[in-house]
Amino acid sequence: MVHELDTMLKPGSIAVVGAARERPGVNWVDIFGRIVEFGYEGRLYPVNPRADEIRGHQAYPSVSSLPETADLVIIALAAPHVPEVLRECADTGHRNVHIFSAGFGEIGEEEGDELQHSIEHIAAEGALRVIGPNSMGLYVPDLRLVTWTGASALPGPVAVVGQSGGFVDAAVGYGSRLGLSFSTVVNYGSGLTVDATSLIDYLATDDRTGIITAYLEGVNDGQRLLDVVRQAVPKKPVVIVKPGRTEAAARTVASHTGSLAGNERIWEAFFAQSGAIRATSVPDLMNTTLALLKLPRPGGPRVAVIGTGGGSSVAAADAFSQAGLEVPAFGAETLKRLRAVIPASGNIITNPIDAHDVMTDVSLMPGVLDVLGEADNVDMVIVYFHIDWMSDVGPDRVPALADFLANAASSHVAGKPLVVTWRSYRPDPEMARIAREMESTLLAAGIPVFPDLEHTARALANLVKYHSFLEDPP
Amino acid sequence: MVHELDTMLKPGSIAVVGAARERPGVNWVDIFGRIVEFGYEGRLYPVNPRADEIRGHQAYPSVSSLPETADLVIIALAAPHVPEVLRECADTGHRNVHIFSAGFGEIGEEEGDELQHSIEHIAAEGALRVIGPNSMGLYVPDLRLVTWTGASALPGPVAVVGQSGGFVDAAVGYGSRLGLSFSTVVNYGSGLTVDATSLIDYLATDDRTGIITAYLEGVNDGQRLLDVVRQAVPKKPVVIVKPGRTEAAARTVASHTGSLAGNERIWEAFFAQSGAIRATSVPDLMNTTLALLKLPRPGGPRVAVIGTGGGSSVAAADAFSQAGLEVPAFGAETLKRLRAVIPASGNIITNPIDAHDVMTDVSLMPGVLDVLGEADNVDMVIVYFHIDWMSDVGPDRVPALADFLANAASSHVAGKPLVVTWRSYRPDPEMARIAREMESTLLAAGIPVFPDLEHTARALANLVKYHSFLEDPP
């Protein structure tokens, strides 16, 4: 079954109303130029009455003069000109529209409110599907389609939808840093007719999408969102950042997208009932996505941590426990086997394991991972690099351990999720370089790396939450 | 009045028992070599019966053969040899000892327990002051004294004391990155007689120390710690990381330093009654220190935020509110004045202010800061850089705004605290470079920069908490 948003979000042809004739100044967003430069391979129609041709594409004076009904019309004109073009779209059978322009209901001024009523009326009458207004639009790497900058051409399984352009852009940027690639990204702005609900409904049916992530400031129809997310969750994880927990934030939401943030208790019930995972920030959203995409289902919430440093063992125990995971004491058999592979002197064999020798002598690590892989009360394994101290022992220690984990860790943990986190506090660019290389090595091998204990704990707790929901829905 | 720890922590002479004759292997810590290389200018006595001279210093066969009573004796021998040397110290009037060695009560084995009892007995009989065992020791830049690596020679106002060597090392590293310098840093390990309580008591009297920071896994005498901190707080801020909130962490504390983490409720009462500020991590500890050292007393908890991006305005409102600060709506007069200096189009004039134009056109910033400086219900101002977007507008925008703030911000905010935070999510090393330069510019000018909204909110909430306590103690 083809979803009603399919044509709009996988367009074979695009018209851009307000395509700029020449390279514009810094404060002008040249959507048409971006689409051309990103290499969109569908049919592309610049609409501009004062041009014959733009960047090698024949220009048209109006939507009604196009040689075909475009799958998507993008309107990039000042707000007062938008209703007229929208009317023309409705009259000529163009049903899919992205309004880039801002200056409607979201600004809270009389003129904007009037324009808002006008486009709402036209859209309803013409049964239009409208992304925006006040929206950066689409990024669909598979079609080489983007309406903003900074995106990679490599397609992947992550979908992102959100009201805030800045948030969506940040999610794509941070996700790219983690080696994630994207299927469909939509900044829908004020969400005239196409909003998070309809987009999640579409993405649940989209085979290229393996995980749906969203930034939601508010919704119009909470019950419908609940229904849609409930349908989606068994097929693929849905991870949502819902800000506005505090009164000040709710007020800010109103001035940003004009939507109501809603009651925090209702949102808590929504997450509990739908099985959507709640993330708290851009990094949390993308770290959770990385965990859900790369890690197998954990047997439960019990983690074992191996690192170096007593203070950091205490901090790790606090961080994982506070996130709702468990850091169990090892059983007698596990302790006995660990004592056989870890030298007694200078290492504290408990959970978290504080073992300088294991972290700096890679030949000891397989034995330790074997024991943790077979330990009854361990569901997940975290290796906690201390970049500074390991590098003091030898500049090769961090890359050696990263290489070993990248190549061989999976054969030592009996199918349990294994992730890496790290710390480096020294003001030394060399430590930063070593950390970056370690991240690249591990991420390329599919081993998630998180920037600190708190982010690791949240991502793993979210992983457990998703699988618990699937196994035992309310 | 001279504090009883004064001689020990400002030693004019040091003996190192177990000074290595030659540069040792990677797993050996060469304390004597470190002291020499850091340039300690007091009298230095290597003690090693198999050497005549070490690194240009005449060597002595034993503590009893030293030409004077050393102000500090450092013992760097394997644990079984420590009691004998400690006895010799007691017999020869050496009262201040730092035991570097590990392998005592903290390892939870019978042999360690016996050695622990032995040194406790000798220390009590001889009325010795002992730092350690299992302790990295001292870092006192003013005396060019360090017993570990990686430290700057520049002295400053920040004191750090802690049980965990890793934590203390990390605090110094992270603090250095923020441009902080140190007065006295002590890793006291198991704290045989010298512990956080006696060190805080000393540091309260130390004129070179402007702020006391500590990492505490547990204490022996809670009432005495409360008394000492209560005395210190009116003189200078005391900021403490107390981990072990969870059961798993409390168990880990026991295996790390052998101390009891204590009941979380008791610790909460301790913080409320003493006026010590509780930090949660190394970054939080040093960010709070930066705020307390560099910022004037805020008039209250009300912040104004200026940045760019609607989603991030919502996130900022959430972060500051959740930390216990307030993000008030601006009054009518403030709004009117802001509207006169910020262009209406594309900017949302509310609190947080979402004003792309102000963030990218530095000529607008003085007017905005003037209004916020004079606004009745604003106590602190936060400028929130979006490195990626600002740099898209022009590569000079971030440095231009940083330069303006560094040079002139203080003359526009009417004595209110002003801080900077920022975000950059794009996987582009150039963005990282721009962010680092911005940090350097601002930190050099005494303007605190925090890595994200959460850390900013915590540091400012801690600043407010300290001054509220001073004004209105319980």
XYZ file of N, CA and C in Angstrom, chain A residues 26 149 164 166 169-170 173-174 176-177 215 217 243-246 248-249 251-253 255-256 282 310-311 313-314 317-318 321-322 327-329 348 350-352 389 393 424-427, chain B residues 26 164 166 169-170 173-174 176-177 215 217 243-246 248-249 251-253 255-256 282 310-311 313-314 317-318 321-322 327-329 348 350-352 389 392-393 424-427:
270
model
N 24.367 36.683 1.751
C 24.445 35.739 2.870
C 23.132 35.515 3.583
N 21.741 23.047 3.945
C 23.156 22.752 3.712
C 23.711 21.704 4.662
N 11.495 22.192 14.821
C 12.584 23.162 14.869
C 13.664 22.834 13.853
N 16.594 24.230 13.638
C 17.877 24.144 14.316
C 18.078 22.780 14.950
N 18.651 20.115 12.167
C 19.994 20.297 11.622
C 21.037 19.756 12.604
N 20.846 20.061 13.896
C 21.793 19.593 14.904
C 21.782 18.070 15.013
N 23.726 16.703 12.177
C 25.156 16.945 12.377
C 25.747 16.016 13.420
N 25.096 15.920 14.566
C 25.614 15.077 15.647
C 25.568 13.606 15.248
N 25.772 12.408 12.225
C 26.838 12.164 11.238
C 28.167 11.929 11.936
N 28.407 12.673 13.013
C 29.634 12.514 13.788
C 29.731 11.109 14.357
N 11.537 15.515 17.037
C 11.547 16.619 17.999
C 10.173 17.258 17.945
N 7.455 19.908 19.700
C 7.145 20.933 20.711
C 5.700 20.825 21.165
N 10.439 18.678 24.583
C 10.866 19.656 25.587
C 9.639 20.335 26.184
N 9.885 21.386 26.923
C 8.781 22.151 27.483
C 8.256 21.559 28.766
N 9.129 20.895 29.544
C 8.690 20.343 30.834
C 8.380 21.453 31.822
N 9.073 22.575 31.657
C 8.895 23.657 32.632
C 8.007 24.751 32.045
N 8.518 27.970 31.870
C 9.246 28.913 31.014
C 9.413 28.333 29.619
N 9.683 27.029 29.538
C 9.866 26.408 28.234
C 8.549 26.345 27.482
N 6.143 28.438 27.657
C 5.904 29.790 27.132
C 6.738 30.027 25.876
N 7.998 29.527 25.897
C 8.880 29.708 24.750
C 8.378 28.919 23.552
N 7.851 27.716 23.802
C 7.271 26.918 22.722
C 6.190 27.723 22.017
N 5.867 30.870 21.666
C 6.380 31.940 20.817
C 7.187 31.398 19.653
N 7.585 30.131 19.715
C 8.402 29.568 18.648
C 7.548 29.034 17.517
N 19.648 16.666 21.791
C 20.204 16.174 20.522
C 21.186 15.025 20.756
N 39.651 4.258 40.776
C 38.640 3.979 41.790
C 37.525 5.004 41.779
N 37.891 6.292 41.692
C 36.872 7.340 41.684
C 35.929 7.181 40.515
N 35.194 4.400 39.014
C 34.334 3.239 39.244
C 33.112 3.645 40.052
N 33.333 4.467 41.068
C 32.215 4.952 41.882
C 31.270 5.783 41.018
N 29.228 3.504 38.790
C 28.161 2.828 39.524
C 26.991 3.782 39.751
N 27.290 5.027 40.130
C 26.234 6.024 40.319
C 25.481 6.299 39.018
N 23.304 3.270 37.817
C 22.188 3.022 38.729
C 21.138 4.119 38.610
N 21.604 5.359 38.543
C 20.643 6.460 38.488
C 19.826 6.452 37.201
N 24.022 -2.447 38.457
C 25.454 -2.762 38.457
C 25.644 -3.836 39.525
N 25.333 -5.089 39.198
C 25.301 -6.134 40.230
C 26.702 -6.504 40.695
N 26.804 -6.969 41.943
C 28.045 -7.591 42.402
C 28.208 -8.900 41.625
N 41.345 -3.740 41.275
C 40.270 -4.064 42.207
C 39.192 -4.818 41.442
N 35.963 -6.138 41.244
C 34.579 -6.055 41.683
C 33.870 -5.404 40.505
N 32.597 -5.102 40.604
C 31.901 -4.452 39.497
C 31.500 -3.058 39.932
N 31.977 -2.000 39.279
C 32.894 -1.915 38.146
C 34.295 -2.470 38.452
N 45.566 8.603 31.149
C 46.433 7.665 31.874
C 46.910 6.533 30.979
N 51.005 5.574 29.941
C 51.692 4.280 29.974
C 52.351 4.007 28.616
N 38.752 12.144 29.115
C 40.062 12.780 28.970
C 39.872 14.199 29.433
N 40.603 14.592 30.457
C 40.410 15.929 31.005
C 41.623 16.821 30.781
N 42.694 16.234 30.303
C 43.932 16.998 30.212
C 43.857 17.973 29.037
N 44.324 19.204 29.233
C 44.253 20.197 28.155
C 45.367 19.973 27.140
N 57.979 1.856 32.759
C 56.684 2.543 32.678
C 55.788 2.299 33.881
N 40.396 10.162 45.712
C 40.704 9.485 44.455
C 41.750 10.244 43.658
N 42.645 9.630 40.583
C 42.118 9.869 39.243
C 41.234 11.092 39.207
N 43.374 14.312 39.679
C 44.113 14.552 38.443
C 43.185 15.120 37.368
N 41.984 14.544 37.254
C 41.015 14.998 36.265
C 40.554 16.421 36.563
N 43.213 18.738 35.468
C 43.251 18.788 34.008
C 42.111 19.601 33.434
N 40.897 19.326 33.887
C 39.732 20.037 33.354
C 39.785 21.510 33.753
N 42.452 23.294 34.309
C 43.484 23.963 33.509
C 42.923 24.365 32.154
N 42.097 23.494 31.587
C 41.465 23.779 30.304
C 40.605 25.038 30.387
N 36.695 16.103 46.592
C 36.021 14.869 46.204
C 36.045 13.960 47.414
N 34.596 10.458 49.209
C 33.820 9.218 49.121
C 33.171 8.879 50.460
N 30.003 11.381 45.694
C 29.317 10.355 44.914
C 28.728 9.306 45.852
N 28.280 8.214 45.286
C 27.771 7.130 46.119
C 26.334 7.331 46.506
N 25.552 7.993 45.658
C 24.131 8.169 45.963
C 23.387 6.844 45.864
N 23.882 5.965 45.007
C 23.175 4.702 44.793
C 23.881 3.569 45.539
N 24.853 0.660 44.433
C 25.993 0.094 43.698
C 27.235 0.951 43.898
N 27.039 2.275 43.907
C 28.179 3.170 44.083
C 28.728 3.070 45.501
N 28.728 0.469 47.370
C 29.505 -0.766 47.427
C 30.887 -0.556 46.794
N 30.903 0.207 45.693
C 32.164 0.470 45.004
C 33.083 1.332 45.853
N 32.496 2.319 46.559
C 33.284 3.154 47.470
C 34.014 2.269 48.480
N 35.029 -0.732 48.231
C 36.160 -1.463 47.673
C 37.263 -0.525 47.205
N 36.952 0.745 47.062
C 37.965 1.680 46.567
C 38.826 2.218 47.700
N 33.411 15.948 37.702
C 34.590 16.792 37.490
C 34.224 18.072 36.727
N 14.781 28.634 17.520
C 13.612 28.461 18.379
C 13.714 27.229 19.253
N 14.148 26.104 18.666
C 14.270 24.876 19.447
C 15.231 25.054 20.599
N 15.944 27.824 22.096
C 15.351 28.691 23.116
C 14.508 27.867 24.079
N 13.748 26.929 23.522
C 12.933 26.048 24.362
C 13.838 25.212 25.272
N 15.194 27.352 28.065
C 14.188 27.612 29.101
C 14.032 26.391 30.011
N 13.992 25.197 29.400
C 13.911 23.962 30.192
C 15.133 23.792 31.096
N 15.321 26.421 33.997
C 14.237 26.213 34.969
C 14.476 24.959 35.786
N 14.878 23.880 35.116
C 15.069 22.626 35.836
C 16.200 22.712 36.851
N 13.459 31.885 34.320
C 13.575 32.527 32.999
C 12.320 33.375 32.842
N 12.310 34.570 33.450
C 11.068 35.341 33.501
C 10.715 35.934 32.138
N 9.423 36.146 31.914
C 8.995 36.942 30.757
C 9.465 38.375 30.994
N 12.678 36.540 17.369
C 11.568 36.418 18.315
C 11.998 37.042 19.631
N 11.465 37.593 23.039
C 10.881 37.122 24.281
C 12.078 36.579 25.055
N 11.897 35.973 26.198
C 13.027 35.417 26.941
C 12.881 33.893 26.972
N 13.819 33.111 26.409
C 15.042 33.480 25.708
C 14.795 34.266 24.412
N 25.826 27.747 12.648
C 25.022 28.699 11.876
C 25.699 30.059 11.788
N 28.263 29.868 9.194
C 27.707 29.835 7.841
C 27.475 31.253 7.325
N 26.997 32.125 8.199
C 26.760 33.514 7.791
C 28.081 34.181 7.447
N 27.758 23.216 18.877
C 28.210 22.942 17.519
C 28.068 21.453 17.340
N 27.260 21.043 16.379
C 27.013 19.618 16.211
C 27.590 19.100 14.899
N 28.043 19.995 14.062
C 28.477 19.580 12.733
C 29.832 18.869 12.820
N 29.976 17.751 12.085
C 31.251 17.006 12.144
C 32.310 17.682 11.299
